[in-house]
Short mmCIF file of C-alpha atoms and ligand atoms in Angstrom, two decimals:
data_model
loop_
_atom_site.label_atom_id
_atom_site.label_comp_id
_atom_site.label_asym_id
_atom_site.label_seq_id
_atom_site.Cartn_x
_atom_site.Cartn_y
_atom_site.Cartn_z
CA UNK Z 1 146.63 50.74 156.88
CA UNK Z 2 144.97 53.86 157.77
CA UNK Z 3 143.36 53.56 154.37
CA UNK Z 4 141.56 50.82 155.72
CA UNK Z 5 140.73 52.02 158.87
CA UNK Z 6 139.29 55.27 157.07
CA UNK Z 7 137.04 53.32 155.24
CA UNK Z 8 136.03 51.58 158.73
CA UNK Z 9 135.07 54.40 160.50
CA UNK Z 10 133.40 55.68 157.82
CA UNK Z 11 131.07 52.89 157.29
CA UNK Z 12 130.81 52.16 161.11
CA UNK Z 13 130.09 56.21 161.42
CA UNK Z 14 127.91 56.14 158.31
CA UNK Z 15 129.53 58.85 156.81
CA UNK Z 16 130.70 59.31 153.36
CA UNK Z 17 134.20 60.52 154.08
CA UNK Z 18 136.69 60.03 157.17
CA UNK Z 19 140.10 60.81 157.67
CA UNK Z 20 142.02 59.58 160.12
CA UNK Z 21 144.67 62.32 162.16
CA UNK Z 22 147.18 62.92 164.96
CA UNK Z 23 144.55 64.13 167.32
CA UNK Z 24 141.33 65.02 168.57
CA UNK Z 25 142.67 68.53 168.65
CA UNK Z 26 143.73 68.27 165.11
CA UNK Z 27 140.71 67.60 163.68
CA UNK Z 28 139.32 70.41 165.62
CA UNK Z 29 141.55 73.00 164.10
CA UNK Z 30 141.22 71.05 160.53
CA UNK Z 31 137.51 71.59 160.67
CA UNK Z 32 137.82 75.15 161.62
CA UNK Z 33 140.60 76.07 159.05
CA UNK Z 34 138.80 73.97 156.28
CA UNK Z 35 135.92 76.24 156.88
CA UNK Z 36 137.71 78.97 156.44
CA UNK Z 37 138.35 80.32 160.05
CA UNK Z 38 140.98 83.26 160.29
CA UNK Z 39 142.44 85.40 162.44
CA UNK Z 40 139.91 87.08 164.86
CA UNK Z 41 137.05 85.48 163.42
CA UNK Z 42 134.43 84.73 166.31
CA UNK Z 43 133.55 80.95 166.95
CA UNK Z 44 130.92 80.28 169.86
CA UNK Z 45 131.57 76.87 172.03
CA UNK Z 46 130.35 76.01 175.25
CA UNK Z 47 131.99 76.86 177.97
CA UNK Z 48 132.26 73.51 180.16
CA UNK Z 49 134.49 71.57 177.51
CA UNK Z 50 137.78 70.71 177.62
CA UNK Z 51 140.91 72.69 176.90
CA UNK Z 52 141.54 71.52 173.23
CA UNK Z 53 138.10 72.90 172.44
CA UNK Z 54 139.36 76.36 173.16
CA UNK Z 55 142.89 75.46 172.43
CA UNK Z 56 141.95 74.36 168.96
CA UNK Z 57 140.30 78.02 168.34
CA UNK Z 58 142.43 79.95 169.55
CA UNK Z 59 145.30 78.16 167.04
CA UNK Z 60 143.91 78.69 163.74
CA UNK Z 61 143.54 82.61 165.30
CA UNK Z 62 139.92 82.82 165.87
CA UNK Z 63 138.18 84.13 168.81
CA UNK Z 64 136.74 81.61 170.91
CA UNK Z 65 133.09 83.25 172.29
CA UNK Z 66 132.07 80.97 174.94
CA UNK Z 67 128.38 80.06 175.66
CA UNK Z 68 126.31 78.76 178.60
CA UNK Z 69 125.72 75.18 180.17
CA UNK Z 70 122.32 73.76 181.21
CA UNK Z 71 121.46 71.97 184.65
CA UNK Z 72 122.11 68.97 182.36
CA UNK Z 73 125.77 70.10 181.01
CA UNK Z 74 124.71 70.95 177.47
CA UNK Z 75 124.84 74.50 175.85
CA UNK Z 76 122.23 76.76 176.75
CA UNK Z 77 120.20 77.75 173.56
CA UNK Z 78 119.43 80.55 174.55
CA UNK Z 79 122.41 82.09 175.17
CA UNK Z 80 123.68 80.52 171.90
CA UNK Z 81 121.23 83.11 170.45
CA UNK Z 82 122.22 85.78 172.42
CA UNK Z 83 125.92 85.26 171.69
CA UNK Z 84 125.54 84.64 168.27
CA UNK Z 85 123.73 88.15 167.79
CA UNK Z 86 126.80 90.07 170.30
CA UNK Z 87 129.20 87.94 168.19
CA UNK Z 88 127.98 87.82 164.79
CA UNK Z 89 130.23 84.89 164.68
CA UNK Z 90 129.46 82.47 161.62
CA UNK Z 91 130.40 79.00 163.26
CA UNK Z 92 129.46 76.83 165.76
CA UNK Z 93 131.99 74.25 167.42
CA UNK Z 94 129.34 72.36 169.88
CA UNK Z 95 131.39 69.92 172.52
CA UNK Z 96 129.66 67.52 173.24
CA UNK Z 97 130.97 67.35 176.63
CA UNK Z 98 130.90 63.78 178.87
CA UNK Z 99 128.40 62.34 176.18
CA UNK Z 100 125.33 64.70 177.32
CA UNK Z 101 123.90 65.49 173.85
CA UNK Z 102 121.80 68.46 173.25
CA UNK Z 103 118.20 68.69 171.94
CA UNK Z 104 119.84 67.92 168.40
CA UNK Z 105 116.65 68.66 166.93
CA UNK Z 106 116.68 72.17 168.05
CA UNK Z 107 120.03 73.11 167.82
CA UNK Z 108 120.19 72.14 164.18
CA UNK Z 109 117.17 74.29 163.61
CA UNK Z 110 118.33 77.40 165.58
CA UNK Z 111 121.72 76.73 163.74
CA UNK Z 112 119.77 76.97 160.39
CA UNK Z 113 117.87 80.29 161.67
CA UNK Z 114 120.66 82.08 162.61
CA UNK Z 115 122.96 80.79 159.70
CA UNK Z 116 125.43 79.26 162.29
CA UNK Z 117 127.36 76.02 160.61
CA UNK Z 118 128.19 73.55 163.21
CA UNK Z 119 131.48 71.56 163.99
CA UNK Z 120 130.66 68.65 166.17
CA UNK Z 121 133.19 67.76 169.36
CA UNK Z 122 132.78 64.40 169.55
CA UNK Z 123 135.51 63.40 171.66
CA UNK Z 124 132.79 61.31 174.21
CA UNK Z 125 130.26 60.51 171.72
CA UNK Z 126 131.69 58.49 169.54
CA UNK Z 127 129.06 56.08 168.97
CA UNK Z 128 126.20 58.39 170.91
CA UNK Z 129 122.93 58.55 169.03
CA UNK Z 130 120.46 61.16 168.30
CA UNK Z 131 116.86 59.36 167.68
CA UNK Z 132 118.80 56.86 166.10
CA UNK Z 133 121.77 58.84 163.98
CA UNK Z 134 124.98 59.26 165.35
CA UNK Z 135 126.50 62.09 167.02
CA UNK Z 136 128.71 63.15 164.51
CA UNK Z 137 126.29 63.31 162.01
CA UNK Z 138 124.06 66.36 162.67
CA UNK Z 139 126.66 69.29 161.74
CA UNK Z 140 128.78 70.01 159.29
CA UNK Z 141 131.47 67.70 160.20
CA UNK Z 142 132.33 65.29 162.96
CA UNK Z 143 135.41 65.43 165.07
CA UNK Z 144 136.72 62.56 167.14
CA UNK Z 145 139.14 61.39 169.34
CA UNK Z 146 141.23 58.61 170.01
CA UNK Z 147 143.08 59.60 172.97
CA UNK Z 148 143.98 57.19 175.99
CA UNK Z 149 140.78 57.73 177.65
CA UNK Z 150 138.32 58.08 175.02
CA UNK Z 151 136.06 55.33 173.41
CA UNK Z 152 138.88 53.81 170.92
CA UNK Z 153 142.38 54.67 172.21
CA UNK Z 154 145.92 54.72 170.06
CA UNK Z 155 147.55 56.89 172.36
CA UNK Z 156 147.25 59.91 170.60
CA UNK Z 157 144.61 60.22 167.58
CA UNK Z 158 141.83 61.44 166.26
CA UNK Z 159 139.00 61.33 163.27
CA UNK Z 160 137.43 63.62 160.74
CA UNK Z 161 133.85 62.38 159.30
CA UNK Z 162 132.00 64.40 157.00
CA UNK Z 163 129.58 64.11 153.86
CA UNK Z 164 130.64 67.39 152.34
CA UNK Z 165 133.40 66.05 149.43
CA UNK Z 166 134.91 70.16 149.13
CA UNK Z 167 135.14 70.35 152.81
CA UNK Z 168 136.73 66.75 153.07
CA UNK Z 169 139.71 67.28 150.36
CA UNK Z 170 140.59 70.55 151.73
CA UNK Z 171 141.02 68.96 155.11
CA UNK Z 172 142.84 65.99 153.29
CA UNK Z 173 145.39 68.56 151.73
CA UNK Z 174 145.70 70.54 154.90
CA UNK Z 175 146.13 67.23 157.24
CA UNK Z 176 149.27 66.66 154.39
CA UNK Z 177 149.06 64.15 152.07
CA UNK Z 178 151.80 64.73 149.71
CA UNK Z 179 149.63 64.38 146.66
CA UNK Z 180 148.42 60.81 147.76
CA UNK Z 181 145.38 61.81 148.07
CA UNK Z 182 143.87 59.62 144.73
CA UNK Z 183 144.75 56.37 147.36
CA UNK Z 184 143.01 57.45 150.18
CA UNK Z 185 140.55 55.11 151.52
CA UNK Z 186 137.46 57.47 152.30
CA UNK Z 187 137.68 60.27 150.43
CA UNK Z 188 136.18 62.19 147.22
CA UNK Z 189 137.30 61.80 143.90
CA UNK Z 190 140.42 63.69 142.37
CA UNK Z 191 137.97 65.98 140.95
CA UNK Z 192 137.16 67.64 143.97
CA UNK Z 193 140.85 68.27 144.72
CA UNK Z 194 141.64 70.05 141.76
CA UNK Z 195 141.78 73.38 143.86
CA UNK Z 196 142.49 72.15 147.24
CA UNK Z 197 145.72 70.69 145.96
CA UNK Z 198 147.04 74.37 144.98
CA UNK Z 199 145.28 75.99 148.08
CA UNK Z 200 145.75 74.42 151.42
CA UNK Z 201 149.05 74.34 153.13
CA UNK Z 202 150.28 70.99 154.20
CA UNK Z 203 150.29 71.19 158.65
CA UNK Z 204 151.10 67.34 159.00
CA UNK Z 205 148.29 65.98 160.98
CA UNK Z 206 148.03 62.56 159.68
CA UNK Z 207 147.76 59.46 161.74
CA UNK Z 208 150.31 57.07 161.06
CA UNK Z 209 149.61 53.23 160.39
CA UNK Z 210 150.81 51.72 163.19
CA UNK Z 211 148.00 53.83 165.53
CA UNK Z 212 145.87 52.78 162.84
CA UNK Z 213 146.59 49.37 163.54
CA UNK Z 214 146.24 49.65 167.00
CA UNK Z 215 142.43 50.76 166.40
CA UNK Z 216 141.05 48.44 163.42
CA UNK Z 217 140.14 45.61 165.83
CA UNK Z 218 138.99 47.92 168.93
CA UNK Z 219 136.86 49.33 166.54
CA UNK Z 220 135.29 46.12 165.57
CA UNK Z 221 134.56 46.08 169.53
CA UNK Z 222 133.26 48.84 169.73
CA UNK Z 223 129.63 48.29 169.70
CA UNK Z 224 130.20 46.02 172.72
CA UNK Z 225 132.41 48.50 174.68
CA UNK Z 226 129.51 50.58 174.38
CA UNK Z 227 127.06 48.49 176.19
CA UNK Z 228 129.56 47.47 178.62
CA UNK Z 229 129.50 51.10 179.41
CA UNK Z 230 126.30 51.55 179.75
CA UNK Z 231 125.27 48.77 181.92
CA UNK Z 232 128.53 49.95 184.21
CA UNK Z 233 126.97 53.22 184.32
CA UNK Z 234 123.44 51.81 185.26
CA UNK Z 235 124.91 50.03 188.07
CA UNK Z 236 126.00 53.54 189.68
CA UNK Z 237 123.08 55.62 188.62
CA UNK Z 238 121.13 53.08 190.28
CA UNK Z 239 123.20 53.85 194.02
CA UNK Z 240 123.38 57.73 193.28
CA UNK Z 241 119.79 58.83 191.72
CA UNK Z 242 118.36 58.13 194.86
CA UNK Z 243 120.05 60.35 197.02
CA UNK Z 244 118.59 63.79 197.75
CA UNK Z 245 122.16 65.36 197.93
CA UNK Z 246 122.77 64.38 194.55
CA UNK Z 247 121.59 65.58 191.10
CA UNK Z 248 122.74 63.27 187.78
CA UNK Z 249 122.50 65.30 184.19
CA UNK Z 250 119.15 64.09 182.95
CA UNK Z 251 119.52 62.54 179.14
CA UNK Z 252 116.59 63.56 176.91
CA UNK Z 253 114.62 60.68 175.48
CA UNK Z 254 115.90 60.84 172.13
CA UNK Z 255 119.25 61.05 173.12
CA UNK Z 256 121.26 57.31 173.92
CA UNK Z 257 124.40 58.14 175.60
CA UNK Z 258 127.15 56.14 175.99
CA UNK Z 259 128.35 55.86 179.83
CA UNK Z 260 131.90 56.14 180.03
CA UNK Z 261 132.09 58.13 182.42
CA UNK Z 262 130.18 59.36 185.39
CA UNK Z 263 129.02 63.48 186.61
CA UNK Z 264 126.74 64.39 189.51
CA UNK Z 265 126.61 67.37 191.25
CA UNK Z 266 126.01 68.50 195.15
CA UNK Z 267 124.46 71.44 194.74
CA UNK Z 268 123.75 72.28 198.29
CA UNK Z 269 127.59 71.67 199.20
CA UNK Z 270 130.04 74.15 200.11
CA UNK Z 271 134.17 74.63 198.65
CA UNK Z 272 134.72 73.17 201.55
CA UNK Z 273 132.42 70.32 201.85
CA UNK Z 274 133.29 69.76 197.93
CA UNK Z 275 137.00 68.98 198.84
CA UNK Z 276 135.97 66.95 201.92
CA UNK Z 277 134.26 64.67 199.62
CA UNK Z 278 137.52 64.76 197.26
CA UNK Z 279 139.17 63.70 200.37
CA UNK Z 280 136.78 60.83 201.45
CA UNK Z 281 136.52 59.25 198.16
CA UNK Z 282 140.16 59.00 197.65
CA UNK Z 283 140.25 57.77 201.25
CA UNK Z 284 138.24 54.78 199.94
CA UNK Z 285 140.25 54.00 196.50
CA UNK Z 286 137.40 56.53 194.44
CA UNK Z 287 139.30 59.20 192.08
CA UNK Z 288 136.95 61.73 191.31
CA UNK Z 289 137.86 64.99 189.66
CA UNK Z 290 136.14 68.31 190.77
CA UNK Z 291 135.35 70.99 188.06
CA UNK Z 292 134.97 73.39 191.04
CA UNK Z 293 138.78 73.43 191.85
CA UNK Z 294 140.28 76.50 191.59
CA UNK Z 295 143.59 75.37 190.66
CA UNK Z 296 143.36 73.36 187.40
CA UNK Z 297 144.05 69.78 188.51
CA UNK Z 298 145.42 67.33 185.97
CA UNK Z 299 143.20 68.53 183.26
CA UNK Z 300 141.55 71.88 182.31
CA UNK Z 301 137.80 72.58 181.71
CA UNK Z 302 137.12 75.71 183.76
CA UNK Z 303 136.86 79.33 181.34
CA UNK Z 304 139.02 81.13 184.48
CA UNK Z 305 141.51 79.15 183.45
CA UNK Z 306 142.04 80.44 180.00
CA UNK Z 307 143.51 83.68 179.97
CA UNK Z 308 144.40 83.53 176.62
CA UNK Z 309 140.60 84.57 175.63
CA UNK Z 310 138.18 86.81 177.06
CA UNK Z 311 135.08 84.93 178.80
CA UNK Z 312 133.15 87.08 179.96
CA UNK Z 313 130.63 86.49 182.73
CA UNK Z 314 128.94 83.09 182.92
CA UNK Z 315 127.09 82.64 185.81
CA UNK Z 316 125.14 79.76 184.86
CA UNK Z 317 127.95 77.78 184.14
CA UNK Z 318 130.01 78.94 187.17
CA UNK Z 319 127.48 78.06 189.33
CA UNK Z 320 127.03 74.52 187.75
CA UNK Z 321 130.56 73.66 187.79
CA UNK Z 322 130.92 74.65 191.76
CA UNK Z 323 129.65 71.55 193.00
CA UNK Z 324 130.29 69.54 189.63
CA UNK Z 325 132.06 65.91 189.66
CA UNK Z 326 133.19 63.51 187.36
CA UNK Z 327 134.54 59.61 187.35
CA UNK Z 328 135.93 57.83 184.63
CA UNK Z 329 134.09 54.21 184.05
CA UNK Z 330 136.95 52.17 182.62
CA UNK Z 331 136.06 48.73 181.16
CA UNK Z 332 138.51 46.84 183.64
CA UNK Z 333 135.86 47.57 186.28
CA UNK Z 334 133.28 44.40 186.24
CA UNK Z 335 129.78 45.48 186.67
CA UNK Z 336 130.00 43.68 190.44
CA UNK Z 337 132.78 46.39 191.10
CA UNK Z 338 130.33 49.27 189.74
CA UNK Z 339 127.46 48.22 192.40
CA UNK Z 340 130.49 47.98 194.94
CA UNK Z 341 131.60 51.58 193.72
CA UNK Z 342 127.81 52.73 193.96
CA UNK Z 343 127.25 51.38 197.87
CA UNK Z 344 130.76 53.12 198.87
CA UNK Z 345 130.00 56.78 197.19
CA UNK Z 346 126.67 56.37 198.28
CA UNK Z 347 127.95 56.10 201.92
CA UNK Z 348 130.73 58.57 201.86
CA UNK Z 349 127.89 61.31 200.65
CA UNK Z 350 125.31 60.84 202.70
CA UNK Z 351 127.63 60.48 205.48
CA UNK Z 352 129.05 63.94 204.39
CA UNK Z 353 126.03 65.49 203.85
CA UNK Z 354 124.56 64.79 207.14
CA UNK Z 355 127.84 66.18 209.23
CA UNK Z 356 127.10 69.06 206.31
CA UNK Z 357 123.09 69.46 207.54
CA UNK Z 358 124.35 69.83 211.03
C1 PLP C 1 140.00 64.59 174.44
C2 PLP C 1 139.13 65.70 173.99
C3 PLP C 1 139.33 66.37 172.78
C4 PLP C 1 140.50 66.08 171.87
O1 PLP C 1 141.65 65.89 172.56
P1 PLP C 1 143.02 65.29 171.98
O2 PLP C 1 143.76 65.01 173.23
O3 PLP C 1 143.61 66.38 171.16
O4 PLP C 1 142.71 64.07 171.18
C5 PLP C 1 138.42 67.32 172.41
N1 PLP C 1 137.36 67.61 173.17
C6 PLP C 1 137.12 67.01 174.34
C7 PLP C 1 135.90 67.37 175.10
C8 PLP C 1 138.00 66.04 174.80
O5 PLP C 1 137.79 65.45 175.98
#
């Protein structure tokens, strides 16, 4: 069942190899140990992610070296540079947080100058594109999720897609396979596992076949999901753009997101005005979650609250994620409800930023 699945996603991706696991966070640490990641080895990620980016790091023992965010919440390139000099570090695990997708272009090429390879964090672009090729595509191997509230959801899950056949049979080893691996679905031939078989431990990340049930015909969907999103997102870009209080991440040209969920930021709001609008919104049935909380709320993506790594100072980022929210667009909402949504947070902030003004 997952066999078939693999070869799914794999075709759907347009990869030559998937392989299906337990979790997003799995395939993170498979990447990194397939690679050859050990203990105290440097790997750079940006630092507005979310905690199994770190987490997954930190597990196979390497040293996560976090890097700046842009206005437009990808990693700043040149800081990548900068940090990849202080670091020396060898690999690059870009997150590809919310959807926004880097100048791929560029990062690939910087990545090739500085002789970074890149793991790809995929968890909310599945189905992003790049001028056309999928997010996923672009580094050395794509990780995915299929967590409750990402684009395909079994609960708990998560994808590997790569074109590299070594790279793929040492994660299929290390993901356990108990020497099935000739039946897998989307894989390389046994030749390629003549060494992996011997070398890689067996950590028992598969995904089982009844999640992979659960995702053959969402995935089937999942073309349309994705421009359900998008017109859902429209709908509240639309209300919000407008507003001078307001700043939306701008998506390069090239880059074709997919809108599952919703950031802005009030830049010109204080703590306090930041939890008034928490406040508001909730007062009118909208949950938002603010990156600028000081107490991690629910979910983690703020570098302060790692303590198991050293951050460092990232002002940028910090200064970004101050005034920095963030709504989930589930499909159950109809598009009518999204220009409903749009009129009532339009209200509530320009309501709040005029008491604000004054
Ligand atoms: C969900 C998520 C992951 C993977 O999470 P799992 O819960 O382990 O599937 C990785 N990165 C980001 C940015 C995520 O949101």
């Amino acid at each position: 069942m997952s066999l078939l699945l693999e070869q799914e996603f794999a075709d759907w991706q347009g990869a030559h190899y998937c392989l299906a696991v337990a979790s997003g966070g799995q395939a993170l640490q498979l990447a990194l140990r397939a690679l050859g990641v050990k203990h105290g080895d440097p790997v750079l990620t940006n630092a507005f992610t979310l905690a199994p980016v770190p987490g997954a790091i930190r597990a196979v023992g390497g040293d996560p070296v976090l890097v700046e965010v842009t206005e437009n919440l990808v990693i700043d390139l040149d800081h990548l540079d900068a940090m990849a000099q202080r670091s020396a570090a060898s690999i690059l695990l870009v997150s590809h947080m919310r959807g926004h997708l880097v100048d791929m272009d560029r990062l690939t090429e910087r990545a090739a100058n500085i002789g970074l390879t890149v793991i790809e964090d995929c968890a909310h672009t599945m189905g992003a594109t790049w001028r056309g090729m999928k997010s996923g595509n672009f580094g050395k191997v794509g990780c995915f999720s299929t967590q409750s509230y990402k684009h395909l959801n079994s609960g708990e899950g998560g994808f590997l897609a790569t074109d590299d056949p070594a790279l793929m049979a040492r994660m299929v080893m290390l993901s356990g396979s108990y020497m099935n691996f000739e039946r897998h679905g989307a894989a390389p031939g046994a030749a390629w596992f003549a060494d992996a078989r011997f070398d890689c431990p067996n950590l028992s990340a598969r995904m089982d076949a009844l999640r992979a049930a659960i995702l053959r015909p969402q995935l089937k969907q999942l073309d349309q999901s994705i421009k359900a999103w998008n017109t859902r997102y429209a709908r509240l870009a639309d209300a919000l753009t407008p507003l001078s209080c307001v700043t939306l991440p701008r998506p390069l040209k090239e880059a074709q997101r997919v809108g599952s969920s919703l950031q802005f930021r009030t830049p010109d709001f204080s703590a306090k005005a930041c939890v008034q609008l928490l406040e508001e919104m909730g007062n009118h049935g909208v949950e938002l979650k603010w990156f600028g909380c000081p107490e991690p709320l629910g979910f983690t993506s703020s570098h302060h609250h790692w303590r198991y790594l050293t951050s460092g100072d990232l002002p940028r980022t910090d200064e970004i994620l101050r005034t920095l929210f963030d709504m989930r667009l589930p499909l159950s909402f109809s598009e009518e409800d999204c220009v409903h949504l749009g009129k009532v947070m339009r209200d509530v902030l320009l309501s709040l930023a005029s008491r604000h003004a004054t």
